[in-house]
Coordinates of C-alpha atoms in Angstrom, one line a residue:
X24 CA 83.4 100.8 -100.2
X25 CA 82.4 101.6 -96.5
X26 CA 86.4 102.2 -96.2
X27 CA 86.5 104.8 -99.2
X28 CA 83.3 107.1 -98.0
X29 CA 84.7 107.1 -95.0
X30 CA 81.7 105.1 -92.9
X31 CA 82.0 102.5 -89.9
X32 CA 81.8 98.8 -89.9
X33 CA 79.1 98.6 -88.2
X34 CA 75.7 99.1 -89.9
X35 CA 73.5 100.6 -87.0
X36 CA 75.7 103.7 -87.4
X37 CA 74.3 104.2 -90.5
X38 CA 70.8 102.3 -91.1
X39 CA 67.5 104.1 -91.3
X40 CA 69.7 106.9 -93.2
X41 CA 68.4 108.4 -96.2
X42 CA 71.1 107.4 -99.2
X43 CA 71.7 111.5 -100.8
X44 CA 72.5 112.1 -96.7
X45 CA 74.9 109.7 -97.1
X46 CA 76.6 109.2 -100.0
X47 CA 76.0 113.0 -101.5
X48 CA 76.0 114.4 -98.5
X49 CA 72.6 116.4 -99.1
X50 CA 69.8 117.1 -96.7
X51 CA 67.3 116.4 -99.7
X52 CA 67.3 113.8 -102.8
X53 CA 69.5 114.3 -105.5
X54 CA 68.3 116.2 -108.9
X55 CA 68.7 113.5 -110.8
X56 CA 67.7 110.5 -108.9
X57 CA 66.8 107.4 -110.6
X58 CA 64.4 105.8 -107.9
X59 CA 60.7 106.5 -109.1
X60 CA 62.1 105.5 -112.9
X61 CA 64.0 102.4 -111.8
X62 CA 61.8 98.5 -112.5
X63 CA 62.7 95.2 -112.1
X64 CA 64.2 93.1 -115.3
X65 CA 65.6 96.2 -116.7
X66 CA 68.9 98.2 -116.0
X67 CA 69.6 102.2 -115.9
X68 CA 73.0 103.1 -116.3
X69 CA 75.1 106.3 -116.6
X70 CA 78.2 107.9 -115.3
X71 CA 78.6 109.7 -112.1
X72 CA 81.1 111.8 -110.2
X73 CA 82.3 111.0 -107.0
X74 CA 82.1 112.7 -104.0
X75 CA 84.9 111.2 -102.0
X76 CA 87.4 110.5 -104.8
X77 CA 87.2 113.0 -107.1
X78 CA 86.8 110.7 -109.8
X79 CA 83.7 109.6 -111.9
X80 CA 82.2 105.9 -112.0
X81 CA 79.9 103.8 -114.3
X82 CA 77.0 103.0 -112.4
X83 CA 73.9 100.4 -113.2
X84 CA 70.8 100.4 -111.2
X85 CA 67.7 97.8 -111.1
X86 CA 65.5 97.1 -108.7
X87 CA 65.5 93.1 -107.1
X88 CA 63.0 91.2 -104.4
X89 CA 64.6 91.4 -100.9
X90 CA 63.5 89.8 -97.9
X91 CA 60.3 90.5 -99.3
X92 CA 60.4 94.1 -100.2
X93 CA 61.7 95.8 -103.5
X94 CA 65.0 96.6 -103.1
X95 CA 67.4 99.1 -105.0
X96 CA 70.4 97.3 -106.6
X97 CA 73.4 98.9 -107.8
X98 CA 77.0 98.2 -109.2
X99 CA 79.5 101.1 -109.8
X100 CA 83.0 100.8 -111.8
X101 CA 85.7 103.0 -111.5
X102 CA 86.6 104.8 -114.3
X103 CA 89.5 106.5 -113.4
X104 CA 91.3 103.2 -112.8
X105 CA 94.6 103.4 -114.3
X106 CA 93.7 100.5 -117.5
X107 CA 90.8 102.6 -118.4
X108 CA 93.0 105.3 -119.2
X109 CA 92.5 105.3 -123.0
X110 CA 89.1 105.8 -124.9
X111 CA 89.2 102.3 -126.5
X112 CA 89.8 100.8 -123.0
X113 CA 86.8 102.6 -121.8
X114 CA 85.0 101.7 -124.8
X115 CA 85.7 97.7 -123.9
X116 CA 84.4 98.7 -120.4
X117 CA 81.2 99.6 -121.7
X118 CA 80.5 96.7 -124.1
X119 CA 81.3 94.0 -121.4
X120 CA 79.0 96.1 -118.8
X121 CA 76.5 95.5 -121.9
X122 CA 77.2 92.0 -121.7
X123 CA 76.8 91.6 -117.2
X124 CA 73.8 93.5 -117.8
X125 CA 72.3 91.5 -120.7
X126 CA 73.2 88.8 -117.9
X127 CA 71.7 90.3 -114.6
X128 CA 68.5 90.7 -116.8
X129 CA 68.3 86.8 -117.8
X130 CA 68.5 86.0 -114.6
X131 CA 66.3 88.2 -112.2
X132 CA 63.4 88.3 -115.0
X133 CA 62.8 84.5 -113.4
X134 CA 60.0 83.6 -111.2
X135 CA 61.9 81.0 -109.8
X136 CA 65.6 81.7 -108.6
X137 CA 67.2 78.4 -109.3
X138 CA 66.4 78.6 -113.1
X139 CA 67.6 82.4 -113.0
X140 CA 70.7 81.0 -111.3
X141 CA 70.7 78.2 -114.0
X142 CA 70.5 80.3 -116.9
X143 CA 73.2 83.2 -115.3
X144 CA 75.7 80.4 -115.0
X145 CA 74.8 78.9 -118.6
X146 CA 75.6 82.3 -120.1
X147 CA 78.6 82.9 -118.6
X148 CA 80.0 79.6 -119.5
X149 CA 79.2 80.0 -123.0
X150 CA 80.6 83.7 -122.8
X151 CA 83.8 82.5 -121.1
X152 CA 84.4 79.1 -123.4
X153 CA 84.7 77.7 -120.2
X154 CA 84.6 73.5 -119.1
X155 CA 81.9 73.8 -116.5
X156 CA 80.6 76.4 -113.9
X157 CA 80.3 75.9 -110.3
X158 CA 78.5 76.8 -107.3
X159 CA 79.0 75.7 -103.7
X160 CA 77.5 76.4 -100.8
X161 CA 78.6 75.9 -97.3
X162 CA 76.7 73.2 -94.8
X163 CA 76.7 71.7 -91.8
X164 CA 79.7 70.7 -90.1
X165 CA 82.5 73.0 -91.9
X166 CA 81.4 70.9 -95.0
X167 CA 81.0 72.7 -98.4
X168 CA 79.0 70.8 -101.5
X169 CA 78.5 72.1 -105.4
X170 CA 74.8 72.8 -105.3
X171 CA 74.4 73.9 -109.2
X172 CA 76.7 72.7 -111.7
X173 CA 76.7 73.9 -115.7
X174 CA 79.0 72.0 -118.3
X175 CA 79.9 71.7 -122.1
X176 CA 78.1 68.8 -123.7
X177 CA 80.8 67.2 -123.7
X178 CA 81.8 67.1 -119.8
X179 CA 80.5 64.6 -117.8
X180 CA 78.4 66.0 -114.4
X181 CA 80.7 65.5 -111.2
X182 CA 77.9 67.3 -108.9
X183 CA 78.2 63.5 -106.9
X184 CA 82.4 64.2 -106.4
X185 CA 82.0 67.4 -104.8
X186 CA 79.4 66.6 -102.2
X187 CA 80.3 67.2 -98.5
X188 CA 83.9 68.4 -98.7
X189 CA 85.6 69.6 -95.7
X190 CA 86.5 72.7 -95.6
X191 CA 90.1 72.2 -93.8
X192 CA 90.6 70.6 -97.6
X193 CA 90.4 73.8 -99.3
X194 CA 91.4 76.0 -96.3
X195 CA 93.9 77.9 -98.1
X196 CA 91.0 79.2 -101.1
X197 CA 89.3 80.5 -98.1
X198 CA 92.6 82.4 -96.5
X199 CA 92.5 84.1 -100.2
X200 CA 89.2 85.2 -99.6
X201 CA 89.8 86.7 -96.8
X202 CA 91.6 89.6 -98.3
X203 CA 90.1 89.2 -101.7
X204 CA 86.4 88.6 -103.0
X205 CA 88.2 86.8 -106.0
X206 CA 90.6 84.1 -106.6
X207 CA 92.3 84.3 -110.3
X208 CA 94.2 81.4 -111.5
X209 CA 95.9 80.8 -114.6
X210 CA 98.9 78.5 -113.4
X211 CA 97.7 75.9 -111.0
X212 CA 100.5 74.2 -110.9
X213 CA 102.4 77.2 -109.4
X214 CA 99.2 77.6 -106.7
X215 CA 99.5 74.3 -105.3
X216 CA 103.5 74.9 -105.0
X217 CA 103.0 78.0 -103.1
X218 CA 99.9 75.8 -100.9
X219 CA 101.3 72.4 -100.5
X220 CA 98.3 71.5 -98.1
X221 CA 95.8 72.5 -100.9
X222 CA 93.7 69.0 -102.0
X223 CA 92.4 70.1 -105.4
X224 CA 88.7 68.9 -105.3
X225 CA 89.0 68.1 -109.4
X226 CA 91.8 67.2 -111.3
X227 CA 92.7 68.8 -114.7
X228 CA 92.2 72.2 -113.8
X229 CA 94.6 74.7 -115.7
X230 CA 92.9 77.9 -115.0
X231 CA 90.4 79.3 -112.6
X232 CA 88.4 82.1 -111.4
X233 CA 86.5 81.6 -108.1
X234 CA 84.5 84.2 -106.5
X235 CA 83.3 84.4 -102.7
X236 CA 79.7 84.6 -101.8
X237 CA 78.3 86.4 -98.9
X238 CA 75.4 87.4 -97.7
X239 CA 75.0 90.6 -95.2
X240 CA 78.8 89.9 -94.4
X241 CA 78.1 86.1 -93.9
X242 CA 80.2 83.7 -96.1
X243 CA 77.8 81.3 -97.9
X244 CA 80.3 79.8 -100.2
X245 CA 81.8 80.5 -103.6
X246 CA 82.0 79.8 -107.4
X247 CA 84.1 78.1 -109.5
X248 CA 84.3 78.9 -113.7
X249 CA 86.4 75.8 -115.1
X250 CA 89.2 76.1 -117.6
X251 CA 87.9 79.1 -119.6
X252 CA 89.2 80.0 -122.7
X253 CA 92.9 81.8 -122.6
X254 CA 91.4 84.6 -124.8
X255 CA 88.9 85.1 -122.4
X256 CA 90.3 84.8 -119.0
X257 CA 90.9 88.4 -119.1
X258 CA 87.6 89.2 -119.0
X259 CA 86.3 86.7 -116.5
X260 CA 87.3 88.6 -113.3
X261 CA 85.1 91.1 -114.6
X262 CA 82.2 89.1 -115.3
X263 CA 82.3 86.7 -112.3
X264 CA 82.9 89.2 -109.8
X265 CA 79.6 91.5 -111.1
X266 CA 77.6 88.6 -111.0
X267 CA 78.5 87.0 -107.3
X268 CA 76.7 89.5 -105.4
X269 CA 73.5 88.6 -107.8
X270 CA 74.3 85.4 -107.3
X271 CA 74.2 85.5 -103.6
X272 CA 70.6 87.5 -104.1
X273 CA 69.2 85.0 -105.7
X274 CA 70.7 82.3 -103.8
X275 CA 69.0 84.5 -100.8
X276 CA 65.4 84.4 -102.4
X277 CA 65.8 80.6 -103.5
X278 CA 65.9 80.0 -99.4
X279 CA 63.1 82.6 -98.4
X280 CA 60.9 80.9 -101.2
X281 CA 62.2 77.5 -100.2
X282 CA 61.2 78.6 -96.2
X283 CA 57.6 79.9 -97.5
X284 CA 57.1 77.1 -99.7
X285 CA 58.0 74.6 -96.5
X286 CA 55.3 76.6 -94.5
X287 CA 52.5 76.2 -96.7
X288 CA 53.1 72.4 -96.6
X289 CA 53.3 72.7 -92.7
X290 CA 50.6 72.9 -90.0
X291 CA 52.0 75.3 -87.7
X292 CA 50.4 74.6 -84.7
X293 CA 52.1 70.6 -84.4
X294 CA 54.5 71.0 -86.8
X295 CA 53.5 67.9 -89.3
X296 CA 52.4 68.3 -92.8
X297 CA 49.1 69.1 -93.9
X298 CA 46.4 68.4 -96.3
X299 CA 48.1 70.3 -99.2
X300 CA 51.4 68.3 -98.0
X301 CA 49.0 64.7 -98.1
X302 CA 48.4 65.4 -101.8
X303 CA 51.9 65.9 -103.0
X304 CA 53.1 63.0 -101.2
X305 CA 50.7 60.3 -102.6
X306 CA 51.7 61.7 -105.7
X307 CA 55.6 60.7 -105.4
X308 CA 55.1 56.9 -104.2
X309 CA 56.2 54.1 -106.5
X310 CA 53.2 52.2 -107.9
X311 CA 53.2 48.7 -105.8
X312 CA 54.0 50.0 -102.7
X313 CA 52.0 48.9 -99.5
X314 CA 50.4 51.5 -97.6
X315 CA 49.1 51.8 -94.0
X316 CA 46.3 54.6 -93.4
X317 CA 46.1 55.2 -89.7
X318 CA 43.5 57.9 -89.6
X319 CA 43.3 59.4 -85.7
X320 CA 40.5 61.4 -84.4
X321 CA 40.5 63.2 -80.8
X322 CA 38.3 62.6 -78.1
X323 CA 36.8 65.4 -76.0
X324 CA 38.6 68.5 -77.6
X325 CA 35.6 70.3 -77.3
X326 CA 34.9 69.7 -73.9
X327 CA 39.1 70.7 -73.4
X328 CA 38.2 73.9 -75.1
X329 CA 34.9 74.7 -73.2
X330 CA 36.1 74.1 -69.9
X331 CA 40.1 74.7 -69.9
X332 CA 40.6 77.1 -73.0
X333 CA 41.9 77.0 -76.3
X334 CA 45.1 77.1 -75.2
X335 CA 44.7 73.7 -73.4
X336 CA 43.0 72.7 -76.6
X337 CA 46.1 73.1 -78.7
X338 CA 48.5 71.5 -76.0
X339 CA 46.2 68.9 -76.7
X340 CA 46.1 68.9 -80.3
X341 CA 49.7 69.0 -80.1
X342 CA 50.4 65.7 -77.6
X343 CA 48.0 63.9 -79.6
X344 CA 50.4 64.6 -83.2
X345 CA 53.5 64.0 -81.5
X346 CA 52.4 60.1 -80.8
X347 CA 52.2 60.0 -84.7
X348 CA 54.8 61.5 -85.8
X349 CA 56.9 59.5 -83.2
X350 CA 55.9 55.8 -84.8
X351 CA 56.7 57.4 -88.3
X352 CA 57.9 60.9 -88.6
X353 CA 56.5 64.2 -89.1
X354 CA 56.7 64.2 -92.8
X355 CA 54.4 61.0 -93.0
X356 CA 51.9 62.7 -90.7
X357 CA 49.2 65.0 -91.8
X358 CA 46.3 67.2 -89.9
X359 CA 43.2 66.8 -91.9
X360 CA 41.6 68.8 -89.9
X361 CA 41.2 70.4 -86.4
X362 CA 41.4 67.0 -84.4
X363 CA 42.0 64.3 -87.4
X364 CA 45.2 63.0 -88.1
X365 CA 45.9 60.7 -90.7
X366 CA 49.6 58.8 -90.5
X367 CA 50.8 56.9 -94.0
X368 CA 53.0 54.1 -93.3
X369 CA 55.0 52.5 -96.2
X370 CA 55.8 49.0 -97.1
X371 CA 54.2 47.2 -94.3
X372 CA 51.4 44.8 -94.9
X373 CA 47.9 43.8 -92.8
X374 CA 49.7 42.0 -90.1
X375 CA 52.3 44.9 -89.4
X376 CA 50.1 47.3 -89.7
X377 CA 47.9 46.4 -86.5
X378 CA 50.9 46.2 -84.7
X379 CA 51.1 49.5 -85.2
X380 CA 47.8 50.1 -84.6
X381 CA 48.2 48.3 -81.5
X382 CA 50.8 50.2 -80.4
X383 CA 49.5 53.9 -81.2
X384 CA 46.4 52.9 -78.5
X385 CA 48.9 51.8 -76.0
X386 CA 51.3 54.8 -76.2
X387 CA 47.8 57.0 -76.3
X388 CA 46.5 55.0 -73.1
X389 CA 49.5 55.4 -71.3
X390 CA 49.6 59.1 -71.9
X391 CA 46.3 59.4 -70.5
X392 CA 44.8 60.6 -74.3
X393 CA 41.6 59.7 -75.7
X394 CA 41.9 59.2 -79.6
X395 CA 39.9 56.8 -81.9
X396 CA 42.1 55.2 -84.5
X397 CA 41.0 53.6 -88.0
X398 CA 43.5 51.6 -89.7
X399 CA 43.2 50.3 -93.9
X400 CA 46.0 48.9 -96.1
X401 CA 46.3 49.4 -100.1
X402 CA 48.7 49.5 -102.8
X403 CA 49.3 52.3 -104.8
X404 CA 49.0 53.9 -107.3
X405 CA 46.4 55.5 -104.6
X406 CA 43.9 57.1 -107.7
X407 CA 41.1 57.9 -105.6
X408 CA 42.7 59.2 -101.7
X409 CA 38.9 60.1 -100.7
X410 CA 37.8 57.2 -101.6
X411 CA 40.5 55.4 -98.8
X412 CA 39.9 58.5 -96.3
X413 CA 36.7 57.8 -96.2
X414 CA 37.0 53.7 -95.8
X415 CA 39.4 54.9 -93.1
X416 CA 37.4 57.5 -91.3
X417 CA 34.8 54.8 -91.1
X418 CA 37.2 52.3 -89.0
X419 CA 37.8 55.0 -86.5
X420 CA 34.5 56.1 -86.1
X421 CA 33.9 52.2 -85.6
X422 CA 36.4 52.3 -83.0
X423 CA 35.3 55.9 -81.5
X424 CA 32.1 54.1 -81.0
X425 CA 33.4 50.9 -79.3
X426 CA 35.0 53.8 -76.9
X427 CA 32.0 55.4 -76.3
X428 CA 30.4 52.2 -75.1
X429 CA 33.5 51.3 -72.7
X430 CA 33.4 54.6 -71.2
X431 CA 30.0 56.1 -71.0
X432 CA 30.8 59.1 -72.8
X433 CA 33.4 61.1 -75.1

């Protein structure tokens, strides 16, 4: 597209630009622009001439969450293109851009991403006949895993054989991607004659349509529709490669929810979890399961505060976390408030659980910190965690006090 209107690679050529500057080129909005009429969930479309072709396009427009903001989403379809040449071509065009739409709409009308992305890839399974629709996204270590996986009641889930595949396996569907946002295959066979280094990651695949996901010119990884129907493999590089730019949207706003979601668990001053965090978690452990509360309370953070600042304050808020989250880890270790910490430990009993007691004081000692620790074991289910907060909170105020006797003062 940046090719055809004539526009650099690079984007800081053109951000900031006002869109009828630079696709029109007008020095004020178009006539008929759509903006102040477009809303999320819903589609506009209509037909358009083109200003650097000379040729007219179908073009939808809706509006999506981006990075935050409301953003202006559009897909264009050439139809000049020499198989849209006849009326009842064109006329096919418009009832499967019906369809993407129809689509688009199920999907982004979600709250939640992941069961837009669900329902996106359920539809076009069921439109497309096919065995089972895929998604993989790349990780760690030029490793790729299906992350989403939709199949005919009949098909067995294989989301655990197509976890951490290298990519040096499938090397040559990414040399096809290089030069094309699509891979079509109805012959197979004849693919992995041409790519004799090409490991298949499932057997008894006939046909395939696989489309490349990127974000902002990143490649994030790709998906996979199964074995459609013959009578409907023509229309699946039509439909897939509409819907893997949404796809790539939502996959974008599953992470940014994912990241907000992570911070509201997280204290962001020590980087363990927090109260909210605490509740969640006793809410996930198996009933019978032993249970260390450690509950921590710091000495002299006022008198940090007073007399060396705030900023002192937090360094010291933040030494006195890390001892915690090093004997467990920082999921199991929760601010409660501006100098408690309470750390969970699982399946250790009475005995092991001073030991770690024992331990925290020495490590605390020997970094020259002054913090009271309680210590109470139970079982779960924990019904009541007040109830054992506050049992706990009583131990360390025991021991704050024993403190305050050995040294004169807190």
């Amino acid at each position: 597209m940046l090719r055809m209107m004539h526009l650099p690679d690079t984007p800081d050529s053109y951000k900031g630009k006002k869109c009828y500057e630079l696709l029109a080129g007008r020095a004020a909005p178009c006539a008929d622009c759509t903006n102040s009429i477009l809303e999320r969930d819903a589609f506009r479309t209509c037909r358009r001439a083109m200003r650097f072709t000379s040729g007219s396009v179908l073009q939808r427009d809706t509006l999506v969450p981006w990075n935050g903001r409301t953003a202006r989403f559009s897909i264009t379809t050439d139809l000049q293109h020499g198989q849209m040449g006849n009326e009842q071509e064109r006329k096919s065009l418009l009832r499967r851009e019906e369809v993407i739409n129809d689509i688009i709409s199920l999907g982004i009308q979600e709250s939640d991403p992941e069961e837009g992305i669900h329902k996106i890839m359920a539809k076009v399974g069921e439109i497309l006949q096919a065995e089972r629709v895929l998604i993989f996204e790349e990780g760690a270590k030029d490793t790729v895993s299906a992350t989403y996986e939709w199949r005919r009641d009949t098909a067995g889930s294989i989301m655990k054989d197509v976890q951490d595949i290298p990519r040096a396996r499938i090397q040559p569907l990414y040399d096809h991607f290089a030069h094309s946002r699509m891979l079509i295959l109805n012959d197979t066979d004849s693919f992995l004659q041409l790519h004799p280094g090409f490991q298949p990651v499932l057997h008894g695949i006939t046909s395939l349509v696989s489309g490349h996901l990127m974000q902002s010119g990143r490649s994030i990884g790709f998906t996979e529709v199964i074995n459609p129907a013959s009578e409907a493999f023509a229309s699946a590089t039509f439909l897939l490669s509409s819907l893997t730019s949404v796809i790539a949207i939502m996959l974008r706003n599953r992470d940014m929810i994912r990241r907000l979601e992570s911070y509201s668990y997280r204290d962001q001053l020590t980087g363990i979890s927090n109260r909210r965090a605490l509740l969640s978690y006793i809410r996930t452990i198996p009933d019978g399961t032993s249970l260390a509360f450690i509950f921590g309370d710091i000495n002299g953070l006022k008198k940090e505060n007073d007399t060396k600042g705030h900023e002192a304050g937090d360094r010291l808020i933040q030494r006195s976390a890390d001892v915690l989250a090093e004997a467990a880890d920082r999921d199991h270790v929760f601010r409660m408030g501006g100098d408690e910490f309470l750390l969970i430990a699982e399946n250790i009993g009475q005995k092991k659980a001073d030991a770690l007691l024992q331990s925290l004081q020495e490590t605390y000692a020997a970094r020259r910190l002054s913090v009271a620790l309680g210590c109470t074991v139970k079982k779960s289910p924990i019904t009541n965690i007040d109830a054992v907060l506050s049992e706990t909170d009583a131990l360390m105020y025991e021991n704050k006090r024993r403190m305050h006797e050995q040294a004169g003062q807190i």
